[in-house]
mmCIF file of C-alpha atoms and ligand atoms in Angstrom:
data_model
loop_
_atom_site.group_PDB
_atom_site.id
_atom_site.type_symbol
_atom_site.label_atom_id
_atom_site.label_comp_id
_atom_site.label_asym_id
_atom_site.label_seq_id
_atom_site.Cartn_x
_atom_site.Cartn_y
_atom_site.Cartn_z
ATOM 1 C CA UNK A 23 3.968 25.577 4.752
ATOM 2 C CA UNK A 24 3.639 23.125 7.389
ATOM 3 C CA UNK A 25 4.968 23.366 10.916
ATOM 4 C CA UNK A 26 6.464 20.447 12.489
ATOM 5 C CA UNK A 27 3.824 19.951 14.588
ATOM 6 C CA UNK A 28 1.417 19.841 12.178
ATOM 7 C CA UNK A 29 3.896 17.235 10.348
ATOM 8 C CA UNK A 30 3.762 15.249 14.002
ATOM 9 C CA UNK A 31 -0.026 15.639 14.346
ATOM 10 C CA UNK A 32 -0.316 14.010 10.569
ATOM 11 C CA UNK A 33 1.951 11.504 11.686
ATOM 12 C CA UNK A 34 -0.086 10.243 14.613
ATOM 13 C CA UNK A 35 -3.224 10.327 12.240
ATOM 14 C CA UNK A 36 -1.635 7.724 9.914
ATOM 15 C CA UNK A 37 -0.558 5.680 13.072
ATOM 16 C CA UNK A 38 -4.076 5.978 14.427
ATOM 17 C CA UNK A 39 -5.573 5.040 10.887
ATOM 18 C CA UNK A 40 -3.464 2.544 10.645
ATOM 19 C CA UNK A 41 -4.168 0.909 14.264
ATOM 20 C CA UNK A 42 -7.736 1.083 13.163
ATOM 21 C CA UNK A 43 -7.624 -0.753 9.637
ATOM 22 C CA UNK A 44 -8.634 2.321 7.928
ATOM 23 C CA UNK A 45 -6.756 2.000 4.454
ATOM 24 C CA UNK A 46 -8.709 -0.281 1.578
ATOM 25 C CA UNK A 47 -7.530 -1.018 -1.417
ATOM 26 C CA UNK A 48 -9.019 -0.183 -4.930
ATOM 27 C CA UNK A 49 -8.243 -1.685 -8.444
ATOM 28 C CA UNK A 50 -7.419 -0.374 -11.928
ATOM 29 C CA UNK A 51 -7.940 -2.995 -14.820
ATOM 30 C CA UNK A 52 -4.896 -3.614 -16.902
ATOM 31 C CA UNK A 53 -6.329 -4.485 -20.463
ATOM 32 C CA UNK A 54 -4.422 -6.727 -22.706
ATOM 33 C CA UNK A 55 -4.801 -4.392 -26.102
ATOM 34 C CA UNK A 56 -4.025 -7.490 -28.507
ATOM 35 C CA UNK A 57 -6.081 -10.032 -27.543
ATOM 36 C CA UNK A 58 -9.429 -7.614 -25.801
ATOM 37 C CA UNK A 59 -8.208 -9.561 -22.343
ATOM 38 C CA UNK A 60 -8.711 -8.170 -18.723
ATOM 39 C CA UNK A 61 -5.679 -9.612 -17.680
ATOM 40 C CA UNK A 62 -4.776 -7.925 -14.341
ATOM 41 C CA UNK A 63 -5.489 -5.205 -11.050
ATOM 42 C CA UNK A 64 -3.716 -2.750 -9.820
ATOM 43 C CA UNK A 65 -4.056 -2.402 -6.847
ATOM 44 C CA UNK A 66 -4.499 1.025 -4.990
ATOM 45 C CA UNK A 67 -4.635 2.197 -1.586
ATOM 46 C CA UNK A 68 -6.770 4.839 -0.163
ATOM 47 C CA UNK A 69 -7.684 5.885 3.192
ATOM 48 C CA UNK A 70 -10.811 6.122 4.345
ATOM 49 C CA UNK A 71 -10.370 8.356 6.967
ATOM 50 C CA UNK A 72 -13.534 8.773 10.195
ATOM 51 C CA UNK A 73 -13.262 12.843 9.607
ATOM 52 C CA UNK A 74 -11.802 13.338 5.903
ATOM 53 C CA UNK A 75 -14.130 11.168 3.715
ATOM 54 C CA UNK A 76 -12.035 8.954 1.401
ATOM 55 C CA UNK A 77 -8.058 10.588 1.074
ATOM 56 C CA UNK A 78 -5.992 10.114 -2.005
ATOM 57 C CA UNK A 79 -2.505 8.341 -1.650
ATOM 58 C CA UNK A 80 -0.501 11.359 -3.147
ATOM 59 C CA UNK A 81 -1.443 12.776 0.166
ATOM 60 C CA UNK A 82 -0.167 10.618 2.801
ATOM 61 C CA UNK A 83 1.976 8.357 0.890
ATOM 62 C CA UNK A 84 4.964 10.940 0.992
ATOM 63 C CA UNK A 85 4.252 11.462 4.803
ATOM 64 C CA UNK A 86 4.479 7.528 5.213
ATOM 65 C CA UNK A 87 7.604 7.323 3.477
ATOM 66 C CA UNK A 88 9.615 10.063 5.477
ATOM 67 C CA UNK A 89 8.246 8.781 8.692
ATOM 68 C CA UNK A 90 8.916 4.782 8.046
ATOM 69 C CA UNK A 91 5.254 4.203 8.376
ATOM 70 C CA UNK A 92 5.376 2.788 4.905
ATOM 71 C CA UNK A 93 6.852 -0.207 6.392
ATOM 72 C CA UNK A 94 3.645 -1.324 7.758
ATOM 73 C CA UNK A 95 1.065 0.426 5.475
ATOM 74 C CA UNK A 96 3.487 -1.545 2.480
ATOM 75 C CA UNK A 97 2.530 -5.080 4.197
ATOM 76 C CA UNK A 98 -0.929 -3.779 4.686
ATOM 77 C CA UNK A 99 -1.546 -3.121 1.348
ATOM 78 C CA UNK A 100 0.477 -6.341 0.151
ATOM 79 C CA UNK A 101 -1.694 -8.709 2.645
ATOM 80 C CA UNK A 102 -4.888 -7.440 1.057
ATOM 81 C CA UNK A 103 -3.785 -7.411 -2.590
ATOM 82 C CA UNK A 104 -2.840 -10.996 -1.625
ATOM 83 C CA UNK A 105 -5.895 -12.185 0.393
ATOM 84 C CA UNK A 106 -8.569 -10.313 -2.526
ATOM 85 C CA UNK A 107 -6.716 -12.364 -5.051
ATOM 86 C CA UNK A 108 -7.474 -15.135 -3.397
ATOM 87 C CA UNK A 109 -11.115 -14.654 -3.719
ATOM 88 C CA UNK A 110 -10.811 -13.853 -6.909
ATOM 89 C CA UNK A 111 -9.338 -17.571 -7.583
ATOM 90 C CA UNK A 112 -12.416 -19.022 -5.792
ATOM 91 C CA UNK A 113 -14.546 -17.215 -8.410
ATOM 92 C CA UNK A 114 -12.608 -18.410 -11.248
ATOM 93 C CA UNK A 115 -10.544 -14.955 -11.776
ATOM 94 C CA UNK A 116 -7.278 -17.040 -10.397
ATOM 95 C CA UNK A 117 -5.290 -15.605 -13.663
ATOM 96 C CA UNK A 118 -5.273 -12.058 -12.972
ATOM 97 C CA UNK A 119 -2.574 -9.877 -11.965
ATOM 98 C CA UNK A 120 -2.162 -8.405 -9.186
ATOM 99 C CA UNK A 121 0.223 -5.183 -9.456
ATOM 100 C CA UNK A 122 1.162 -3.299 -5.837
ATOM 101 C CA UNK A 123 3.266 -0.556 -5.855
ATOM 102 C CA UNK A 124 6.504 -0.173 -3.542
ATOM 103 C CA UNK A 125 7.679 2.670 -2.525
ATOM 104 C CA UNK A 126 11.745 2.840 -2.818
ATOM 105 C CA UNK A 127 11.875 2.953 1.222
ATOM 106 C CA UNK A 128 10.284 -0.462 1.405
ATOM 107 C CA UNK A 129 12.716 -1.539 -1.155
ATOM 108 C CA UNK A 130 15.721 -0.491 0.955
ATOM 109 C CA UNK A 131 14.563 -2.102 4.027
ATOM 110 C CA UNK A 132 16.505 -5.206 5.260
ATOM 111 C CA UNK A 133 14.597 -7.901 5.059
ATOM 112 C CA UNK A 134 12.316 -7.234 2.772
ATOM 113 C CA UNK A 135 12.038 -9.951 0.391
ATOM 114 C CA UNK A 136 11.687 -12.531 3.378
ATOM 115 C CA UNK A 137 8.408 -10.100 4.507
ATOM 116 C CA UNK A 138 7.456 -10.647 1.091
ATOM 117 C CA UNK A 139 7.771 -13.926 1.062
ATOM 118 C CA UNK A 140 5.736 -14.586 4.045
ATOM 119 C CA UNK A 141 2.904 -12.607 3.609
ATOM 120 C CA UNK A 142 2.588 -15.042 -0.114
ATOM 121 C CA UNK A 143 2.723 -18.219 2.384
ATOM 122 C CA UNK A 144 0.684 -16.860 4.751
ATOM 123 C CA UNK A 145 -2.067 -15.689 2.396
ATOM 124 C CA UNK A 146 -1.619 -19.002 -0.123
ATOM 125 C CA UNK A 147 -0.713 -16.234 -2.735
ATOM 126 C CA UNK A 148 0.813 -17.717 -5.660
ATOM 127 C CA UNK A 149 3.823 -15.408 -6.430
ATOM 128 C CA UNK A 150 3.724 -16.394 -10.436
ATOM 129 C CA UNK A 151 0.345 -13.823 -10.214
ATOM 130 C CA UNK A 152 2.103 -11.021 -7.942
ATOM 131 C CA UNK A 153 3.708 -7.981 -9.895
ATOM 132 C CA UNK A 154 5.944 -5.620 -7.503
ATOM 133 C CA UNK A 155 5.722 -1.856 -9.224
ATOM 134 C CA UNK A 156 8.853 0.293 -8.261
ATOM 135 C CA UNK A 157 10.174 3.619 -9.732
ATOM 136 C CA UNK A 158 13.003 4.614 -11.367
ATOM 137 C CA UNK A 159 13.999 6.720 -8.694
ATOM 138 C CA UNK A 160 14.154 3.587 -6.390
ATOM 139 C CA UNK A 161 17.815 3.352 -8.700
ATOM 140 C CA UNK A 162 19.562 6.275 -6.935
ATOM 141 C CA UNK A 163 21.454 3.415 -4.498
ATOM 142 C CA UNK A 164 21.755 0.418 -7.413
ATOM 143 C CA UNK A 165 23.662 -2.066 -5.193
ATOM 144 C CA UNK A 166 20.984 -1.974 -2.479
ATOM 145 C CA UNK A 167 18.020 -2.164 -4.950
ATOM 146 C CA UNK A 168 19.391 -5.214 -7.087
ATOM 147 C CA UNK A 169 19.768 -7.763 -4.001
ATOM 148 C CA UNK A 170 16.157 -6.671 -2.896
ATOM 149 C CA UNK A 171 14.633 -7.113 -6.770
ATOM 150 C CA UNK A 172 17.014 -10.333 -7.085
ATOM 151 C CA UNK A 173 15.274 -11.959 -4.164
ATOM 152 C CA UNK A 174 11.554 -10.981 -5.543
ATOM 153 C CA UNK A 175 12.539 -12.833 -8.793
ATOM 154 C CA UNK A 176 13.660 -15.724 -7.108
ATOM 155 C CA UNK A 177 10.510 -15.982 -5.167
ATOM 156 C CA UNK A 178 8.500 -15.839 -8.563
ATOM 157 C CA UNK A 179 7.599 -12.205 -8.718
ATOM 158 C CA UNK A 180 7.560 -10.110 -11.527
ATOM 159 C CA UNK A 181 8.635 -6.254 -12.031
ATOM 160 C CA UNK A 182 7.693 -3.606 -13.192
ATOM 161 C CA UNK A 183 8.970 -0.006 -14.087
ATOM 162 C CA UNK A 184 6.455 2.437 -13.088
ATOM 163 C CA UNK A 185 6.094 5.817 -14.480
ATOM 164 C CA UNK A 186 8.886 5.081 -16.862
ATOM 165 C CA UNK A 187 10.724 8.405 -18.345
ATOM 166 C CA UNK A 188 9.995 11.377 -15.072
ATOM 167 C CA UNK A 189 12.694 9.888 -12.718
ATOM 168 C CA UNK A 190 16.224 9.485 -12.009
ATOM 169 C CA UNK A 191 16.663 7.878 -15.451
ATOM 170 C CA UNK A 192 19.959 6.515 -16.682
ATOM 171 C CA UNK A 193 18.814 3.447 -19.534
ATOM 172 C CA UNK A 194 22.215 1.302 -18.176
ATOM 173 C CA UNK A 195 19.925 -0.126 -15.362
ATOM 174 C CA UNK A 196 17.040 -1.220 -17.889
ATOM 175 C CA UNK A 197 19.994 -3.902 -18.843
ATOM 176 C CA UNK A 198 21.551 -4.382 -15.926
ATOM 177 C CA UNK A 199 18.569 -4.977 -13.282
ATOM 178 C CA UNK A 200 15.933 -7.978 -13.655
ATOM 179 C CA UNK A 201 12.769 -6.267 -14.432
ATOM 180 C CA UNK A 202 10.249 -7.425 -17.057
ATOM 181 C CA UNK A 203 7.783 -4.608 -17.834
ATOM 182 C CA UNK A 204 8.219 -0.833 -18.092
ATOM 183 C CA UNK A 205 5.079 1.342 -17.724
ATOM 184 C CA UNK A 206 4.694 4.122 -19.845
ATOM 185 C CA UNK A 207 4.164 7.311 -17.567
ATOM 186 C CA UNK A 208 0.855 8.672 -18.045
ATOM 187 C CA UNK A 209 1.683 12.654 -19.211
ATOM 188 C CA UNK A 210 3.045 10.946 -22.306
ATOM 189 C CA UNK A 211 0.080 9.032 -22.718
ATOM 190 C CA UNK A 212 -2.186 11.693 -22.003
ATOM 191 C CA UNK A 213 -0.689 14.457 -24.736
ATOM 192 C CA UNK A 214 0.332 11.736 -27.480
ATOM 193 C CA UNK A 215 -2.324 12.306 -29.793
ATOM 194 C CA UNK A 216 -1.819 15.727 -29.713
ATOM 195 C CA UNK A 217 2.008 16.690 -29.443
ATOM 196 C CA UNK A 218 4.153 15.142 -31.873
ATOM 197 C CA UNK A 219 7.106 14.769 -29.476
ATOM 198 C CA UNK A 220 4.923 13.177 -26.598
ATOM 199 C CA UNK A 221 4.291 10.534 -29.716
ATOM 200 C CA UNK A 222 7.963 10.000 -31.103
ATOM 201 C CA UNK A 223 8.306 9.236 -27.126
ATOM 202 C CA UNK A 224 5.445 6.938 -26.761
ATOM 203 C CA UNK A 225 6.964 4.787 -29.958
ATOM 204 C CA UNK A 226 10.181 5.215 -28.224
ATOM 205 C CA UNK A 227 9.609 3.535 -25.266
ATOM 206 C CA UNK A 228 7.435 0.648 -26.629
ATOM 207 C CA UNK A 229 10.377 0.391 -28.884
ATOM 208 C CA UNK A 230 13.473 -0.085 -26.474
ATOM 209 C CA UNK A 231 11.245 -2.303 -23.826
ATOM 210 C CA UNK A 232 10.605 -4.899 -27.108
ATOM 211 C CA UNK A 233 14.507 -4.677 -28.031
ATOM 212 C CA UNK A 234 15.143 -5.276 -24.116
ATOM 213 C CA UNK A 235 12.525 -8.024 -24.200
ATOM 214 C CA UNK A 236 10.284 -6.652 -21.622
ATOM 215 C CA UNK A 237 6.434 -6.040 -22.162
ATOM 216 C CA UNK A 238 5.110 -2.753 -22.198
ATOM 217 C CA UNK A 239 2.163 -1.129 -20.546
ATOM 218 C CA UNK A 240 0.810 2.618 -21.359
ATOM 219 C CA UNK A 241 -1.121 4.510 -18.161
ATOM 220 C CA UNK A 242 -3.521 6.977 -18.387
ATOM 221 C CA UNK A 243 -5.221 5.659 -21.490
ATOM 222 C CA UNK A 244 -8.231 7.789 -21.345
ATOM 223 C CA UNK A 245 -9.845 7.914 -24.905
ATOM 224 C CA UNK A 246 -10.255 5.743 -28.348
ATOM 225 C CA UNK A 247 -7.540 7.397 -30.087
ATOM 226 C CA UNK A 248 -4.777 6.452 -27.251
ATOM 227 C CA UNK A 249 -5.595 3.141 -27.378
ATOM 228 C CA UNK A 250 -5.680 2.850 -30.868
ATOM 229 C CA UNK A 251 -2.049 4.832 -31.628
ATOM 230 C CA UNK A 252 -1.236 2.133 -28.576
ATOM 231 C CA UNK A 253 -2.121 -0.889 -30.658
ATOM 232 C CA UNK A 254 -0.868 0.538 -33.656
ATOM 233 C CA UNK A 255 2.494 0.461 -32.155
ATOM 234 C CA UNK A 256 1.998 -3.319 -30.844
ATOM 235 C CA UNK A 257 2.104 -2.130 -27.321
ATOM 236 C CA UNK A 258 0.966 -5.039 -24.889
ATOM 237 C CA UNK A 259 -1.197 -3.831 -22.231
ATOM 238 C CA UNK A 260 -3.007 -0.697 -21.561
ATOM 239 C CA UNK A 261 -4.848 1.342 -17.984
ATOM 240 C CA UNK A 262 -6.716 4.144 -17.770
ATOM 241 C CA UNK A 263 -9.861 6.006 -17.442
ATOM 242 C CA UNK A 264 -10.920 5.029 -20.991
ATOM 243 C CA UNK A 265 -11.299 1.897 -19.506
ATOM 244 C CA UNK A 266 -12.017 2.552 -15.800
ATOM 245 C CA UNK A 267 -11.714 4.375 -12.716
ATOM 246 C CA UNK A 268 -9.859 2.143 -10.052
ATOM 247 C CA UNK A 269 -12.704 0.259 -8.189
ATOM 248 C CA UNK A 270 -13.806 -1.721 -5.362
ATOM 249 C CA UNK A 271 -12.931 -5.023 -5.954
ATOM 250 C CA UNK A 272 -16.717 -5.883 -6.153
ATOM 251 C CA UNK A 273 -17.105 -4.180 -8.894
ATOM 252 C CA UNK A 274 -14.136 -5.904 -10.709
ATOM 253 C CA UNK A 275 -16.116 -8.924 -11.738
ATOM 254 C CA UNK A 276 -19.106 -7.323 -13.285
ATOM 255 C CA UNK A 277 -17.705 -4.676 -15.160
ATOM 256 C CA UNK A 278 -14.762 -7.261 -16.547
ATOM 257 C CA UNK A 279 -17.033 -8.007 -20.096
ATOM 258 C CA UNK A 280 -17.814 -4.679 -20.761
ATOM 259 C CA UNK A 281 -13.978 -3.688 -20.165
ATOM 260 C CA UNK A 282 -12.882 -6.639 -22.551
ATOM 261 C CA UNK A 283 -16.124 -5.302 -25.296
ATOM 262 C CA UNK A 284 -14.292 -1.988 -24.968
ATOM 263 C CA UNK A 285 -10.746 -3.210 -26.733
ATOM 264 C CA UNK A 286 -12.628 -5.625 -29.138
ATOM 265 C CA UNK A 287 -15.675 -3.285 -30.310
ATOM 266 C CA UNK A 288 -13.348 -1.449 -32.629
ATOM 267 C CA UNK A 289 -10.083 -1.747 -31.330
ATOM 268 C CA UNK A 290 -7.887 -4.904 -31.858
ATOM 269 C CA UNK A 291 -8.152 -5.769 -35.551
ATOM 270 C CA UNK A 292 -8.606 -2.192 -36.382
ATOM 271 C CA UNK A 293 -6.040 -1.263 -35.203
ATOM 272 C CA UNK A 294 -3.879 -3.644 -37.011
ATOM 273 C CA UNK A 295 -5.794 -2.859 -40.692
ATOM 274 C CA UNK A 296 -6.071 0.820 -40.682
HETATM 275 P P1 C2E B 23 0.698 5.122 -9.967
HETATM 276 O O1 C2E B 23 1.156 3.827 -9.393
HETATM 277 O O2 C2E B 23 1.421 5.626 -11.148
HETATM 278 O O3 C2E B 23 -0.839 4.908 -10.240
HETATM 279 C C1 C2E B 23 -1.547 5.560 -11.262
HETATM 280 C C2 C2E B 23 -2.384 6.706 -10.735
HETATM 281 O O4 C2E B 23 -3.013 7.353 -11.836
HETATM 282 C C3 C2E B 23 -3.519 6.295 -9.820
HETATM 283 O O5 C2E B 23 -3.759 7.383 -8.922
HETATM 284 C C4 C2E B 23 -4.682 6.140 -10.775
HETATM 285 O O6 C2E B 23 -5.948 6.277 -10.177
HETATM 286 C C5 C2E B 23 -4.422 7.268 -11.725
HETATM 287 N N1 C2E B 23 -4.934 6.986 -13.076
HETATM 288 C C6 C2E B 23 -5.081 5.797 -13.679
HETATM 289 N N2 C2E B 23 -5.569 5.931 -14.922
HETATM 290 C C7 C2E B 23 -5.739 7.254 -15.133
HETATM 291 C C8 C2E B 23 -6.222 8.031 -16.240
HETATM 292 O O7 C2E B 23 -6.589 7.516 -17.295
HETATM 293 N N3 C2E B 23 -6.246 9.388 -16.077
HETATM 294 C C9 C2E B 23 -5.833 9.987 -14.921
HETATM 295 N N4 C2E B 23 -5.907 11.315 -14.842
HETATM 296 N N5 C2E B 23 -5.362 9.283 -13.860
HETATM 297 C C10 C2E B 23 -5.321 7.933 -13.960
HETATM 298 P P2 C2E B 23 -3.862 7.155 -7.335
HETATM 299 O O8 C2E B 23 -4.649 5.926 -7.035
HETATM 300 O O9 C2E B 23 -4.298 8.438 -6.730
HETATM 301 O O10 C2E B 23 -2.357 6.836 -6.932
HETATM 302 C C11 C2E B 23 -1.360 7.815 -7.060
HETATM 303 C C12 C2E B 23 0.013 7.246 -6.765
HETATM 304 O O11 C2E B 23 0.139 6.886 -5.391
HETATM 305 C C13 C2E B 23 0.331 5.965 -7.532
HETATM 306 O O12 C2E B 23 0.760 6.278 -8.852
HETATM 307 C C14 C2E B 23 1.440 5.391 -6.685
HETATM 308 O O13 C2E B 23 2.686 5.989 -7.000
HETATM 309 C C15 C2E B 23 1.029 5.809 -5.285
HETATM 310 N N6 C2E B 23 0.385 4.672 -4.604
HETATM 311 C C16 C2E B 23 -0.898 4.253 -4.712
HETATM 312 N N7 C2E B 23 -1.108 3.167 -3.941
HETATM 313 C C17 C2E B 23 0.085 2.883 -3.348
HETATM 314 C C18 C2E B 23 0.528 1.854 -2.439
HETATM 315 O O14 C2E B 23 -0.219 0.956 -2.017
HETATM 316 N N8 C2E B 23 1.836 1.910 -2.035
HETATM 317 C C19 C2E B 23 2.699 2.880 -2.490
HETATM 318 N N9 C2E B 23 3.961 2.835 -2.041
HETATM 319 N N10 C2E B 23 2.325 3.836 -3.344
HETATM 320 C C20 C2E B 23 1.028 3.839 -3.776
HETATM 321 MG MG1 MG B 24 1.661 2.066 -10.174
HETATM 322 MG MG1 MG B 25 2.372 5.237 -12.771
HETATM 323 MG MG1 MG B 26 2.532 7.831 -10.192
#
């Protein structure tokens, strides 16, 4: 479809955008569905590019990856996440979570963890509230993966599993690497209250990340009846439309009561008595 000048042209664009500070983050609430919490962000990059209007990550992060320029859009995105928790602690939000996804080409890069690590120093970040998402197909080369998530542990950092159940899946890593939250990919949340298998694998999942004693998180929660088939099944934490868009992180303080209202209206005990 594309020529490889057009690939080169795109390439230059990111470089340019990236010279000029164009990419912002936005930021999903992550509800805790048993106690009605708000209890963290993810955080989500976008581009907002001088010709385009605002451009979607599915659309340039692939580019970014092949080319390497994920390397310094990854730190980008990382300083910010860091730096707007930060503000968030000055107002008083200092327990929320930040989440930042990672593609499996910044997990493979030498060095890593130590770029990690100083962007948390250099921002005052404190790595107990920093949550590194990676994908299952970041698994395909074990060995390298473990000494990168290894040293993010040690630093304080928690895991997660994103978009558990559509990659490279074999369930051996789930015991053998030190991750502490799988995320339930959203086409299974999306369909579960409507196909029967989508369910059975819904319950599934919640069910092997409690035996593995890691918490759970559903995406793409987008109406009451997710959320309660969610709690029903004693899943932890839930994100999605039903909740929010992802926002600027202005937004994110306003809007946090009327998020938390949403789980405790008629959610939470409900859930647990019906
Ligand atoms: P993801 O990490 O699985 O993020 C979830 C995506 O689903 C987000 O799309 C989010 O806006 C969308 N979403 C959340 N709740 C709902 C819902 O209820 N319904 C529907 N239909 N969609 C929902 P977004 O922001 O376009 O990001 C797409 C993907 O791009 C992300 O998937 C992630 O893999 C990647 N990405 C985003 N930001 C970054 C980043 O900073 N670095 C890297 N490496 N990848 C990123
Ligand atoms: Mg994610
Ligand atoms: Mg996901
Ligand atoms: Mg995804």
């Amino acid at each position: 479809m594309e020529s490889s000048s057009s690939a080169t042209k795109q390439e230059c664009e990111l470089r340019r955008g990236l010279q000029e500070e164009e990419f912002f983050l936005h930021y999903q609430p992550r509800m805790n569905i048993r106690t009605g919490e708000m209890m963290g962000a993810e955080a989500l990059v976008r581009w907002s590019h001088p010709e385009y209007g605002v451009v979607y990550p599915d659309t340039f992060i692939p580019l970014a990856e092949t080319t390497g320029l994920i390397i310094p859009l990854g730190e980008e995105v990382l300083r910010q996440a860091c730096l707007q928790h930060k503000e968030w602690e000055m107002q008083g939000l200092g327990s929320i979570v930040v989440s930042v996804n990672f593609s499996p080409r910044q997990i493979y890069e030498s060095g890593i963890v130590e770029n990690v690590a100083t962007i948390l120093h250099e921002t005052g970040m404190d790595p107990k509230f920093l949550e590194i998402e990676i994908t299952e197909n970041v698994m395909i080369d074990v060995d390298h993966v473990l000494g990168s998530l290894r040293g993010f542990k040690a630093l304080g950092v928690s895991i997660s599993l994103d978009d558990f159940g559509t990659g490279y899946s074999s369930l051996s890593y789930l015991k053998n690497l030190p991750i502490d939250k799988l995320k339930i990919d959203q086409s299974f949340v999306f369909t579960s209250t409507s196909d029967m298998n989508d369910q059975s694998l819904v319950k599934t999942i919640i069910a092997i990340g409690h035996q593995l004693n890691l918490g759970v998180v559903a995406e793409g929660v987008e109406t009451r009846e997710h959320l309660v088939l969610l709690q029903r099944n004693l899943c932890e934490e839930a994100q999605g439309y039903l909740f929010s868009k992802p926002v600027p992180a202005s937004v994110f303080k306003e809007q946090m009561r009327v998020w938390e209202g949403m789980v405790k209206e008629r959610g939470v005990g409900d859930a647990e008595n019906s």
